[in-house]
PDB file of N, CA and C in Angstrom:
ATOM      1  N   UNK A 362      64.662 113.869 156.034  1.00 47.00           N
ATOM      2  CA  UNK A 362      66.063 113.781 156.388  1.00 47.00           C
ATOM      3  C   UNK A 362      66.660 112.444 155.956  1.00 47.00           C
ATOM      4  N   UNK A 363      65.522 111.737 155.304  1.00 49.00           N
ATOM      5  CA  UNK A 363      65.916 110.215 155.191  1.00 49.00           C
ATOM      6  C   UNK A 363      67.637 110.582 153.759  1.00 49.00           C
ATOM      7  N   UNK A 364      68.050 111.350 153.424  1.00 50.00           N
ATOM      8  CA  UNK A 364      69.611 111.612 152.315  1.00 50.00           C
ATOM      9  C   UNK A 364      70.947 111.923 152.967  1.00 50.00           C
ATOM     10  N   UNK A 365      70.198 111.426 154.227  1.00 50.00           N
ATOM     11  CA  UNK A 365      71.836 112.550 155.074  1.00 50.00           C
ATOM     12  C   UNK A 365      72.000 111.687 156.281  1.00 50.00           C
ATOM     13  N   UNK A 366      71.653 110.143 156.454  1.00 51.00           N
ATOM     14  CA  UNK A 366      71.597 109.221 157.782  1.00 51.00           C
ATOM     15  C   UNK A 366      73.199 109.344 158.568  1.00 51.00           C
ATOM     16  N   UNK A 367      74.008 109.240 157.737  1.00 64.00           N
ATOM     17  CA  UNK A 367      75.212 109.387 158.652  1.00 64.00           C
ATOM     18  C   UNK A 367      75.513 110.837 159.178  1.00 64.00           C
ATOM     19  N   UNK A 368      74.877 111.482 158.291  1.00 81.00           N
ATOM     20  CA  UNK A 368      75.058 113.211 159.292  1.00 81.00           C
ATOM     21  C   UNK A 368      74.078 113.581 159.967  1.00 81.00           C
ATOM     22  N   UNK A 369      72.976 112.653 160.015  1.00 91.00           N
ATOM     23  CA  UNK A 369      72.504 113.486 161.243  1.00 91.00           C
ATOM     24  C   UNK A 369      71.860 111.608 162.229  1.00 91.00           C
ATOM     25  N   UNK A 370      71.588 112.416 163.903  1.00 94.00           N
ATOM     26  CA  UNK A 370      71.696 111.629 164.887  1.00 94.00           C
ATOM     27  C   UNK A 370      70.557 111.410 165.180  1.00 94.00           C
ATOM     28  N   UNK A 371      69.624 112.651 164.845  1.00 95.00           N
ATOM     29  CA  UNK A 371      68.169 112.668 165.549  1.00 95.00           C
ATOM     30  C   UNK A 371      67.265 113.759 165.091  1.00 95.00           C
ATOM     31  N   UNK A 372      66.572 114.056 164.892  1.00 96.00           N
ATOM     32  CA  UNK A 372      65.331 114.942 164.152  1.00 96.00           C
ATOM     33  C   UNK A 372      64.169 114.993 164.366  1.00 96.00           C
ATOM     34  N   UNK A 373      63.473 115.882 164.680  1.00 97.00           N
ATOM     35  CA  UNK A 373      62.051 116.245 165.476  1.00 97.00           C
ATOM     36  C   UNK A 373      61.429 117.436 164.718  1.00 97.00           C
ATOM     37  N   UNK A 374      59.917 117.302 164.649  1.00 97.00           N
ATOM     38  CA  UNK A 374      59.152 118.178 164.227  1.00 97.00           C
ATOM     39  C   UNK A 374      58.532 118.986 165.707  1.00 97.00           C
ATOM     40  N   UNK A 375      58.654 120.025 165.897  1.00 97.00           N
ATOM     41  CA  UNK A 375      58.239 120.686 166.888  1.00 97.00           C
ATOM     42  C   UNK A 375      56.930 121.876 166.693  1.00 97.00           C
ATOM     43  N   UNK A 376      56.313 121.948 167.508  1.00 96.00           N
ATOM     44  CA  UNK A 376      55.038 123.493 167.179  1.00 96.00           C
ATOM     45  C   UNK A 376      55.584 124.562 168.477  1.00 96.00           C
ATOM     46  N   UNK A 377      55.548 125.725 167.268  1.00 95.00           N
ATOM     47  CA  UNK A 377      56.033 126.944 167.685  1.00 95.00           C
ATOM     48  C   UNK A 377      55.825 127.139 169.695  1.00 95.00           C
ATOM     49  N   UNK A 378      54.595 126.576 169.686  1.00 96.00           N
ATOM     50  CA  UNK A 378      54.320 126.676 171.424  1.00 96.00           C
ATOM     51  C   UNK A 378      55.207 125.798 172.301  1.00 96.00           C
ATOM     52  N   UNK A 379      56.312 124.788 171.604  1.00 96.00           N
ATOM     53  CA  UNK A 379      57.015 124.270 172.732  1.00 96.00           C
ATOM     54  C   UNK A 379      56.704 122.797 172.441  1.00 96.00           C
ATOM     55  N   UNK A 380      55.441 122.295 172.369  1.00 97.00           N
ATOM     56  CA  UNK A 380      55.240 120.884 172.313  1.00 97.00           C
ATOM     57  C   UNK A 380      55.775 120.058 171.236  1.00 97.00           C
ATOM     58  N   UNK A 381      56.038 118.754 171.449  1.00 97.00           N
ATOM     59  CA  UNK A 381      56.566 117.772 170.290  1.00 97.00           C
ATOM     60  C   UNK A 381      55.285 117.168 168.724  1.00 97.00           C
ATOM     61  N   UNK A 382      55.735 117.291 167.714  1.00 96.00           N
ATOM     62  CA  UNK A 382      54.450 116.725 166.864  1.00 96.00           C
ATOM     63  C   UNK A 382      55.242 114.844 166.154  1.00 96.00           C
ATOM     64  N   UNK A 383      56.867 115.144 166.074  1.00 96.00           N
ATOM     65  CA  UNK A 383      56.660 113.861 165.999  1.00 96.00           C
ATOM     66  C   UNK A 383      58.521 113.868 165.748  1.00 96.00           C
ATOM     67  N   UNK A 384      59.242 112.724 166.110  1.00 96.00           N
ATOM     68  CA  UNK A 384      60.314 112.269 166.366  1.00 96.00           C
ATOM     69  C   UNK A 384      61.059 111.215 166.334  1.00 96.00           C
ATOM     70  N   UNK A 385      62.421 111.391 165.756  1.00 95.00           N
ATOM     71  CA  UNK A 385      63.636 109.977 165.677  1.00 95.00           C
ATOM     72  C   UNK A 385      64.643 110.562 166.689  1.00 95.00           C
ATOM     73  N   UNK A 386      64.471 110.227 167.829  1.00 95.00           N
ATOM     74  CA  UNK A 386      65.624 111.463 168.639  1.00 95.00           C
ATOM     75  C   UNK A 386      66.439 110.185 169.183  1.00 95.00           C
ATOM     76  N   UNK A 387      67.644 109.968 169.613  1.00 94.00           N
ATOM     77  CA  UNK A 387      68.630 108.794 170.430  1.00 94.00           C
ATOM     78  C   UNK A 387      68.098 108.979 171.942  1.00 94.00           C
ATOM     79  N   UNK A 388      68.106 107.692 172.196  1.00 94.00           N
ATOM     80  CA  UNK A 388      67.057 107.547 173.950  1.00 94.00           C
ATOM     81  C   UNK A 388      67.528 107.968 174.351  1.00 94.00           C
ATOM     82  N   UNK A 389      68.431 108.759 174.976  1.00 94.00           N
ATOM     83  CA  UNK A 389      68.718 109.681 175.702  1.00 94.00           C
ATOM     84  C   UNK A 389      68.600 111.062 175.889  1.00 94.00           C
ATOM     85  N   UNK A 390      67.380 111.089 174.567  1.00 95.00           N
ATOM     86  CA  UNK A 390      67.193 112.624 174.675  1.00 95.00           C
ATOM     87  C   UNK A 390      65.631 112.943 175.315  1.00 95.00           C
ATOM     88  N   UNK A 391      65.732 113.847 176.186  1.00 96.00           N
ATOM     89  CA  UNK A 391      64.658 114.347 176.577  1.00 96.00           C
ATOM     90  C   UNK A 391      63.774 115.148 175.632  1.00 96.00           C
ATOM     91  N   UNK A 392      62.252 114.558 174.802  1.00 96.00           N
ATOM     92  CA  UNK A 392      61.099 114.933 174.152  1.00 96.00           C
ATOM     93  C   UNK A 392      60.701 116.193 174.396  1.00 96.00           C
ATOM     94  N   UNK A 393      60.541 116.405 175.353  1.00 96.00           N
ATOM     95  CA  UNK A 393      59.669 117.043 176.065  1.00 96.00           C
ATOM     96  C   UNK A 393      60.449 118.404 175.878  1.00 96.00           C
ATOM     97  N   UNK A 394      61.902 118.235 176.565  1.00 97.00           N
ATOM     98  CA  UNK A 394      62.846 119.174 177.127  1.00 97.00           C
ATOM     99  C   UNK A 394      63.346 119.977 175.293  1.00 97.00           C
ATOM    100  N   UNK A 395      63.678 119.138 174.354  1.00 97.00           N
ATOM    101  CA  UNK A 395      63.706 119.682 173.234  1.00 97.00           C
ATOM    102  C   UNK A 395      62.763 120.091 172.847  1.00 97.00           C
ATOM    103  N   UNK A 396      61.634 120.126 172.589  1.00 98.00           N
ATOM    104  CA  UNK A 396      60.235 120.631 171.963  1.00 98.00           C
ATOM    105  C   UNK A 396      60.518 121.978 172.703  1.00 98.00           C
ATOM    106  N   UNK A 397      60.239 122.532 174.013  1.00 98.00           N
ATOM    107  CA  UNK A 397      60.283 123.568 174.686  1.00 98.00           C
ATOM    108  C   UNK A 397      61.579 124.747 174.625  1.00 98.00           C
ATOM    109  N   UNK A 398      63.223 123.669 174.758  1.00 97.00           N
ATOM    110  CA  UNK A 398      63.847 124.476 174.576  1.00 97.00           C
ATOM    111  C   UNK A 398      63.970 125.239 172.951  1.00 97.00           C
ATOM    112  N   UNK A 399      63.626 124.049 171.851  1.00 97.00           N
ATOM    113  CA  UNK A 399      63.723 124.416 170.797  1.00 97.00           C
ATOM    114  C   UNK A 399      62.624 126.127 170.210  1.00 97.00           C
ATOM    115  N   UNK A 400      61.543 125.518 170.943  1.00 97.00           N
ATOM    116  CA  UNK A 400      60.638 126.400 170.580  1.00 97.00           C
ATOM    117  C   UNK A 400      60.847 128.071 171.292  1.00 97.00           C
ATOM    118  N   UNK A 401      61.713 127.775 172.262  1.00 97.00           N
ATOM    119  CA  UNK A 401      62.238 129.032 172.724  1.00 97.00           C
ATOM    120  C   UNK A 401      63.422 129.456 171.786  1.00 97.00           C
ATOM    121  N   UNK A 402      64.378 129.258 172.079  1.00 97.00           N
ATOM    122  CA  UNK A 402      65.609 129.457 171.018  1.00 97.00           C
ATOM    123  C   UNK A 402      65.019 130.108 169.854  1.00 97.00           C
ATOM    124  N   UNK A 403      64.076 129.332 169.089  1.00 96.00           N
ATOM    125  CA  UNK A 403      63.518 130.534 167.814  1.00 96.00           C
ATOM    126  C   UNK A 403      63.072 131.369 167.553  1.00 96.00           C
ATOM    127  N   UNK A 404      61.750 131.189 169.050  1.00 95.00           N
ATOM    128  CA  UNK A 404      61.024 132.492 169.255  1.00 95.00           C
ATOM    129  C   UNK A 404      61.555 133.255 169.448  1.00 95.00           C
ATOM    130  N   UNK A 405      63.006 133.378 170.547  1.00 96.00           N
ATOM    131  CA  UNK A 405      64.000 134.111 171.039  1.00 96.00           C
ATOM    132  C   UNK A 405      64.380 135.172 169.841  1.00 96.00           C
ATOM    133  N   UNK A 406      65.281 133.769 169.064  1.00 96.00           N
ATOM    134  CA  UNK A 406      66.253 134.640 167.614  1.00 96.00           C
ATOM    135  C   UNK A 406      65.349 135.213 166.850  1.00 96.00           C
ATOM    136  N   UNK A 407      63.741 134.949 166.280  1.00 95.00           N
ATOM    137  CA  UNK A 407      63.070 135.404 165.617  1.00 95.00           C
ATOM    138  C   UNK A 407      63.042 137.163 166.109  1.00 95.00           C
ATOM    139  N   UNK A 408      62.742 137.177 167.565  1.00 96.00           N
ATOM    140  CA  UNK A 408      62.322 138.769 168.138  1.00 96.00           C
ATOM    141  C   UNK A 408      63.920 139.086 167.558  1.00 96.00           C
ATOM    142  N   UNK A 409      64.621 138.788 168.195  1.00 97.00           N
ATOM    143  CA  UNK A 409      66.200 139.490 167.973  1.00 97.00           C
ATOM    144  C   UNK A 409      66.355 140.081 166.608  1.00 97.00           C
ATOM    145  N   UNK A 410      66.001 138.874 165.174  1.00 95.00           N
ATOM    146  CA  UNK A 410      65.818 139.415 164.152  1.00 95.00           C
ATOM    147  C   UNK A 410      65.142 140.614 163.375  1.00 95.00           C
ATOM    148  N   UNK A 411      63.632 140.358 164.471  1.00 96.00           N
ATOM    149  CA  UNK A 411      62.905 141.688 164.386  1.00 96.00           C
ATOM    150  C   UNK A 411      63.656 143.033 164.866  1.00 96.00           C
ATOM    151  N   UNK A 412      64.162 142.599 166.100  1.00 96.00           N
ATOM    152  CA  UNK A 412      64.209 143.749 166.565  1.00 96.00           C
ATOM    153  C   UNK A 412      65.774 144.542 166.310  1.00 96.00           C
ATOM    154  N   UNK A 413      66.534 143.603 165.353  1.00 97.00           N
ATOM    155  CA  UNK A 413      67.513 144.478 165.054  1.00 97.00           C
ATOM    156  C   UNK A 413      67.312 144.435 163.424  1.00 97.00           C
ATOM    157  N   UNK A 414      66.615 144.465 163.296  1.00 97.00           N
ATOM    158  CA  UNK A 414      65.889 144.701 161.366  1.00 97.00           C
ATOM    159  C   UNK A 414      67.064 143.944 160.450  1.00 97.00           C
ATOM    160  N   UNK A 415      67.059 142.652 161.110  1.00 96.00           N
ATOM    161  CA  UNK A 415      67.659 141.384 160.162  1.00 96.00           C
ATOM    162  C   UNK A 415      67.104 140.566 159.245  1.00 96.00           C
ATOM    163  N   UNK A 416      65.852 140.690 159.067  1.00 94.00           N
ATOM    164  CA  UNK A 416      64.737 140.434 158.364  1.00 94.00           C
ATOM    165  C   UNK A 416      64.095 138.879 159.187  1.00 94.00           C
ATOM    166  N   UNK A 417      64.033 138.191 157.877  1.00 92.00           N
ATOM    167  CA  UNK A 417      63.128 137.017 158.567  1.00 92.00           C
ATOM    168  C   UNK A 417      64.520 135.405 158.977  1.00 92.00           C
ATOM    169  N   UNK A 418      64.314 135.026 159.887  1.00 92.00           N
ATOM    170  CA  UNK A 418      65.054 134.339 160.296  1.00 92.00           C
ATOM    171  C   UNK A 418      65.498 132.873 159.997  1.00 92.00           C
ATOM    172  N   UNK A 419      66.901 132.929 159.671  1.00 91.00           N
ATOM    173  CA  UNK A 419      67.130 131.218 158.936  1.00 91.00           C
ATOM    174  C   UNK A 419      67.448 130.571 159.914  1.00 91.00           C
ATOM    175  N   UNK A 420      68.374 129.533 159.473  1.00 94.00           N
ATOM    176  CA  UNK A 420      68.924 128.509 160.140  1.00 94.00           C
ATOM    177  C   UNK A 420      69.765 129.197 161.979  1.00 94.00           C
ATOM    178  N   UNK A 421      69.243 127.828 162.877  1.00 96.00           N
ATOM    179  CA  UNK A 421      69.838 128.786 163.769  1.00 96.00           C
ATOM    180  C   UNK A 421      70.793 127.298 164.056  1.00 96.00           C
ATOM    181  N   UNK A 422      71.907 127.717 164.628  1.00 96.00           N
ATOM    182  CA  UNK A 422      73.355 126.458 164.548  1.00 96.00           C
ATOM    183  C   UNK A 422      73.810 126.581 165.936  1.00 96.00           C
ATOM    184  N   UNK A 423      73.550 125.689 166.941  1.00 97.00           N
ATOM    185  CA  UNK A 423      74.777 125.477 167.915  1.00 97.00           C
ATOM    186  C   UNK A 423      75.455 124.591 168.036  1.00 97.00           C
ATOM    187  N   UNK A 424      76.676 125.078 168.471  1.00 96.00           N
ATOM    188  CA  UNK A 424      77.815 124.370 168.550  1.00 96.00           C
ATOM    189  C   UNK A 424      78.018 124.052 169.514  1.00 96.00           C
ATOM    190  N   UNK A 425      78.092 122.349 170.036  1.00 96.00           N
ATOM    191  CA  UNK A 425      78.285 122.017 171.423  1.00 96.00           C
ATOM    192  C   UNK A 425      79.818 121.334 170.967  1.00 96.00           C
ATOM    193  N   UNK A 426      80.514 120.826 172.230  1.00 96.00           N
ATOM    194  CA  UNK A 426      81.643 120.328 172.479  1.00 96.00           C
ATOM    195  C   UNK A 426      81.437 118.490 171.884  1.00 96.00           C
ATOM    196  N   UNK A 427      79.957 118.246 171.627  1.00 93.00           N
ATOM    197  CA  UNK A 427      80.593 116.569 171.280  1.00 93.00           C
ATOM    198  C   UNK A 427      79.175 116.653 169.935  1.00 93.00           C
ATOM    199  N   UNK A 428      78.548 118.018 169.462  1.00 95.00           N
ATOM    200  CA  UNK A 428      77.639 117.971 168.332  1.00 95.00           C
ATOM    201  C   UNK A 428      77.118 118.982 168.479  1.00 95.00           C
ATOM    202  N   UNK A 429      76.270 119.341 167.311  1.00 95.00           N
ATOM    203  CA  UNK A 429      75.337 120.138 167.047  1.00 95.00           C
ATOM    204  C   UNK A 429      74.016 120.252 167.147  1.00 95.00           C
ATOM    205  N   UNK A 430      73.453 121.303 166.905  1.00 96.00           N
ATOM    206  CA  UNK A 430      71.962 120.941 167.176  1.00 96.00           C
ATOM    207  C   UNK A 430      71.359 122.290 165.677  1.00 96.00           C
ATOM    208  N   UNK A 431      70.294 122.194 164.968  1.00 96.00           N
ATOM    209  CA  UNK A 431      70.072 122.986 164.075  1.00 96.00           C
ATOM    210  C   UNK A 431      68.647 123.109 164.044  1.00 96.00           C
ATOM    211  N   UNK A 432      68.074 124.423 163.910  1.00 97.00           N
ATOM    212  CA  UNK A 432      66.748 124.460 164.266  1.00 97.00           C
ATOM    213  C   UNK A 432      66.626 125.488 162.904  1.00 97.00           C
ATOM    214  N   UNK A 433      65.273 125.360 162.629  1.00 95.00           N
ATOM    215  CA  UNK A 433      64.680 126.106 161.284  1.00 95.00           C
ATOM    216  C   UNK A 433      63.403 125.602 161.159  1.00 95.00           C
ATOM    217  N   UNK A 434      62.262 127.181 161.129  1.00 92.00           N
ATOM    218  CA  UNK A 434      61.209 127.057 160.652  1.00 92.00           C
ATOM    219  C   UNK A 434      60.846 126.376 159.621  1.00 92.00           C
ATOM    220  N   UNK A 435      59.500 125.141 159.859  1.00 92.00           N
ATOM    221  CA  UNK A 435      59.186 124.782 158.789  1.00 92.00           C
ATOM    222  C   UNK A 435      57.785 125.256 158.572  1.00 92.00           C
ATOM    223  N   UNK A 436      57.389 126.769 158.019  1.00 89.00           N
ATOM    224  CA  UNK A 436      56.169 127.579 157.651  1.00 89.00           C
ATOM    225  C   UNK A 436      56.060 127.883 159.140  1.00 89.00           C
ATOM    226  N   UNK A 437      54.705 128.424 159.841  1.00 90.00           N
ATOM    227  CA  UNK A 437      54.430 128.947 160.370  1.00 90.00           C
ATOM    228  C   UNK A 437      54.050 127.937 161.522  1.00 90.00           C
ATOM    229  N   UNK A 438      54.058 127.003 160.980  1.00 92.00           N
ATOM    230  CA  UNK A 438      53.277 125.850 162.244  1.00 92.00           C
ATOM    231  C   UNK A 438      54.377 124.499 162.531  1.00 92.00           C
ATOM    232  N   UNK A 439      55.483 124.775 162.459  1.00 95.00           N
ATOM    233  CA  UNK A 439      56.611 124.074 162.397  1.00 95.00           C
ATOM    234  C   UNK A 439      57.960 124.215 162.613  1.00 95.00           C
ATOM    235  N   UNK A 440      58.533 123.184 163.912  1.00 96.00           N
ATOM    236  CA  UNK A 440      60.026 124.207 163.592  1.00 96.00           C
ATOM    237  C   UNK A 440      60.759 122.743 163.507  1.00 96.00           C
ATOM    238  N   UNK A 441      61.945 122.413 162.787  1.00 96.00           N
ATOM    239  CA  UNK A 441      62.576 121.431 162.371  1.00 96.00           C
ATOM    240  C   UNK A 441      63.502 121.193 163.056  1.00 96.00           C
ATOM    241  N   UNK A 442      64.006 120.658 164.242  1.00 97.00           N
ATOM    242  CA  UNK A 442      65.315 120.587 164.752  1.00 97.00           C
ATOM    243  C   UNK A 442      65.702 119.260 164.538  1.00 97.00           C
ATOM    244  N   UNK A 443      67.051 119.616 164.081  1.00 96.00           N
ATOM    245  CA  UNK A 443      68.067 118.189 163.590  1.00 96.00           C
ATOM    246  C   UNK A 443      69.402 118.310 164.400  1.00 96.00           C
ATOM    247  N   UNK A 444      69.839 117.096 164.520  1.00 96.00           N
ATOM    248  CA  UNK A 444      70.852 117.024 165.537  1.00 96.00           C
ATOM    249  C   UNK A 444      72.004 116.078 165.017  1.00 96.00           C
ATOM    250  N   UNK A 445      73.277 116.542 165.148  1.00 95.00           N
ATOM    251  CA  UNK A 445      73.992 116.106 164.707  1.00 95.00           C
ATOM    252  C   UNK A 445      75.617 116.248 164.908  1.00 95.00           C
ATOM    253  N   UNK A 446      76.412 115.166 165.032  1.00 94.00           N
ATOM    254  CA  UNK A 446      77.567 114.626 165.815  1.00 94.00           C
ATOM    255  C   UNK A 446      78.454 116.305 164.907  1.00 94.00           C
ATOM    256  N   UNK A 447      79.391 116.286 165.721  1.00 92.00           N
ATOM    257  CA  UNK A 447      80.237 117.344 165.870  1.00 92.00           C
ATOM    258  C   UNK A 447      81.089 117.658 164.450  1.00 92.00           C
ATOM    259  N   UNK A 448      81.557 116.347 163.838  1.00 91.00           N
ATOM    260  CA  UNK A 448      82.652 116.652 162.911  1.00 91.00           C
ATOM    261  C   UNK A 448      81.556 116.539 161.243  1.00 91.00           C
ATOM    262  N   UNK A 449      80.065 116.899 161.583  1.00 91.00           N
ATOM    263  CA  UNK A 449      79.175 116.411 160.521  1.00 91.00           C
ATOM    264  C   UNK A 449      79.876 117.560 158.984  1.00 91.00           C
ATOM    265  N   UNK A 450      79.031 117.200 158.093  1.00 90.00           N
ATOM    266  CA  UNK A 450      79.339 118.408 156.927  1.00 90.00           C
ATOM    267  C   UNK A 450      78.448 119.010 156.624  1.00 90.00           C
ATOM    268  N   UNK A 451      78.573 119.774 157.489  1.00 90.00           N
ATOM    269  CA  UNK A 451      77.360 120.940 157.609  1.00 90.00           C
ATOM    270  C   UNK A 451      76.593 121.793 156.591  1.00 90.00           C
ATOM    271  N   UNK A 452      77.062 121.754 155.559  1.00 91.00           N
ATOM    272  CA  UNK A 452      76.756 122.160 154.201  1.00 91.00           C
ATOM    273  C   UNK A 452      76.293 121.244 153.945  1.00 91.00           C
ATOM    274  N   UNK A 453      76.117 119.827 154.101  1.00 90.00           N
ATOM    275  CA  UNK A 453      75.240 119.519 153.613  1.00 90.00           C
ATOM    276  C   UNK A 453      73.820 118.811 154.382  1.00 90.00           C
ATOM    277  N   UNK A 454      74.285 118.967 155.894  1.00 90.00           N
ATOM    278  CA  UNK A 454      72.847 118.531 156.647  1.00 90.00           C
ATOM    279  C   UNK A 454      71.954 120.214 156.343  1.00 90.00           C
ATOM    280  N   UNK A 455      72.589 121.555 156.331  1.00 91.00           N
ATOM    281  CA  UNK A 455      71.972 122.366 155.969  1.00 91.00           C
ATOM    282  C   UNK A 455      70.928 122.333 154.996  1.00 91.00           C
ATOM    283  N   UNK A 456      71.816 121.852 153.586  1.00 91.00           N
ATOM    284  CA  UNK A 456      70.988 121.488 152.318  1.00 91.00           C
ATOM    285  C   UNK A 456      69.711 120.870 152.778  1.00 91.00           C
ATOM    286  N   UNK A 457      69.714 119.512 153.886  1.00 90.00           N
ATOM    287  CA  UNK A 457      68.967 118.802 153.622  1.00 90.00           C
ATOM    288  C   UNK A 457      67.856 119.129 154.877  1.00 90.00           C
ATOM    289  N   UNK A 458      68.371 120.156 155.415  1.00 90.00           N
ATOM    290  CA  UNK A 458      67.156 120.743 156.523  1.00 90.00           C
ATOM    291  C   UNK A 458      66.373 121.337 155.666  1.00 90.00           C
ATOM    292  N   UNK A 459      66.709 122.627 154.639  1.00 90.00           N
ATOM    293  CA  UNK A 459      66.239 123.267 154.091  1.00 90.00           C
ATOM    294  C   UNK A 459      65.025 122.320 153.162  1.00 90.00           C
ATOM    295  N   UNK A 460      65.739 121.723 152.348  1.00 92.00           N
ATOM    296  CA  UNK A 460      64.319 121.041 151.493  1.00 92.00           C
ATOM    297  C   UNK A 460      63.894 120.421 152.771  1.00 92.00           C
ATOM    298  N   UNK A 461      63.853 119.520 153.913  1.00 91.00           N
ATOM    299  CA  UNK A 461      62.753 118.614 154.425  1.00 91.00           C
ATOM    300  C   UNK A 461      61.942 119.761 155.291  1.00 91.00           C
ATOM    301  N   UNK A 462      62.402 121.231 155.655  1.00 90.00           N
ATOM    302  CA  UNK A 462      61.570 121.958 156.314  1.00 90.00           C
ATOM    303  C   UNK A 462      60.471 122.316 154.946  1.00 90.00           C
ATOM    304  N   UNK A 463      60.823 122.652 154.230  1.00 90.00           N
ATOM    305  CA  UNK A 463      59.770 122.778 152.677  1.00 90.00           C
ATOM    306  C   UNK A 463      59.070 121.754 152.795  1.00 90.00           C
ATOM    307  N   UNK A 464      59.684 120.911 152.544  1.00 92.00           N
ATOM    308  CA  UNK A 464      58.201 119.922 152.710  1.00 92.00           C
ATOM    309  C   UNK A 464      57.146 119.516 153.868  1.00 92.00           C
ATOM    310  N   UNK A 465      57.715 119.941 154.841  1.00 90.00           N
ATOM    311  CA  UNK A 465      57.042 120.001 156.105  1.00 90.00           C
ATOM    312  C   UNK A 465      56.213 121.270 156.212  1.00 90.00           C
ATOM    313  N   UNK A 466      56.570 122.086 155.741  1.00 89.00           N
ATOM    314  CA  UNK A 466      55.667 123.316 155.239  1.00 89.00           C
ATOM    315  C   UNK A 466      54.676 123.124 154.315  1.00 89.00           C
ATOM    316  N   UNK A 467      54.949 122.941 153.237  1.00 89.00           N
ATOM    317  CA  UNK A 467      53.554 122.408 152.075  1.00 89.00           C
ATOM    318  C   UNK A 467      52.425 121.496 153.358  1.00 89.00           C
ATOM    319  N   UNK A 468      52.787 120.662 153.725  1.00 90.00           N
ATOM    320  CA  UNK A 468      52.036 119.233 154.002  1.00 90.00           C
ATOM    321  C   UNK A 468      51.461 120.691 155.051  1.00 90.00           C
ATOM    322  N   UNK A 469      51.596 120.844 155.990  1.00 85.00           N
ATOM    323  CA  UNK A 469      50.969 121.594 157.498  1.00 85.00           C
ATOM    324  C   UNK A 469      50.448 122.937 157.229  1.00 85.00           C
ATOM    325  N   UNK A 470      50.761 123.284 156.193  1.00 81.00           N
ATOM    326  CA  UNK A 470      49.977 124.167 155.855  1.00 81.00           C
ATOM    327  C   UNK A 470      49.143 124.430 155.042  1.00 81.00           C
ATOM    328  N   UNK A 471      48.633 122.851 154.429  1.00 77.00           N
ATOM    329  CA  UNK A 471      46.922 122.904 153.497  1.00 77.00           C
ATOM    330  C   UNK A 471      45.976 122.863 153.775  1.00 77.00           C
TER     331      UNK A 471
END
């Protein structure tokens, strides 16, 4: 994420079970509480995807009142959540989730 510092706030590598693997998050964010909620939220949208034959699942985007939050698989043993202030340009922290979840995929899965 190091191409996109002014668009994004905070960024964490998470494992599918909930726990944290490693993090730049602003002290005020709860570790613990993101690893878990994150890892739900995907597992969540992933079944939803299954189960309404949407295929395999991308970027997932919420929209809060003072920022965002963006979560996306990185391979099978990884989920990428990036966080980022409200008025960001989302096209392009997207761009730059997409390649750093790729590379977080190659590396965790050799």
């Amino acid at each position: 994420m190091e191409r996109a510092p002014g668009d994004v706030t905070g960024a964490a590598l998470l494992r599918p079970d909930g726990l944290m693997i490693a993090s730049v998050l602003p002290q005020d964010t709860d570790e613990k509480r993101l690893a878990a909620m994150g890892a739900a939220i995907v597992g969540t949208s992933q079944r939803t995807c299954d189960e309404l034959s949407r295929g395999d699942l991308g970027e997932i985007i919420i929209e809060g009142s003072v920022g965002k939050a963006t979560f996306s698989f990185a391979g099978t043993k990884g989920i990428l959540a990036v966080l980022s202030p409200k008025d960001v340009n989302l096209g392009l922290v997207l761009m730059e989730v997409e390649r750093t979840a790729d590379k977080v995929k190659e590396v965790m899965e050799k």
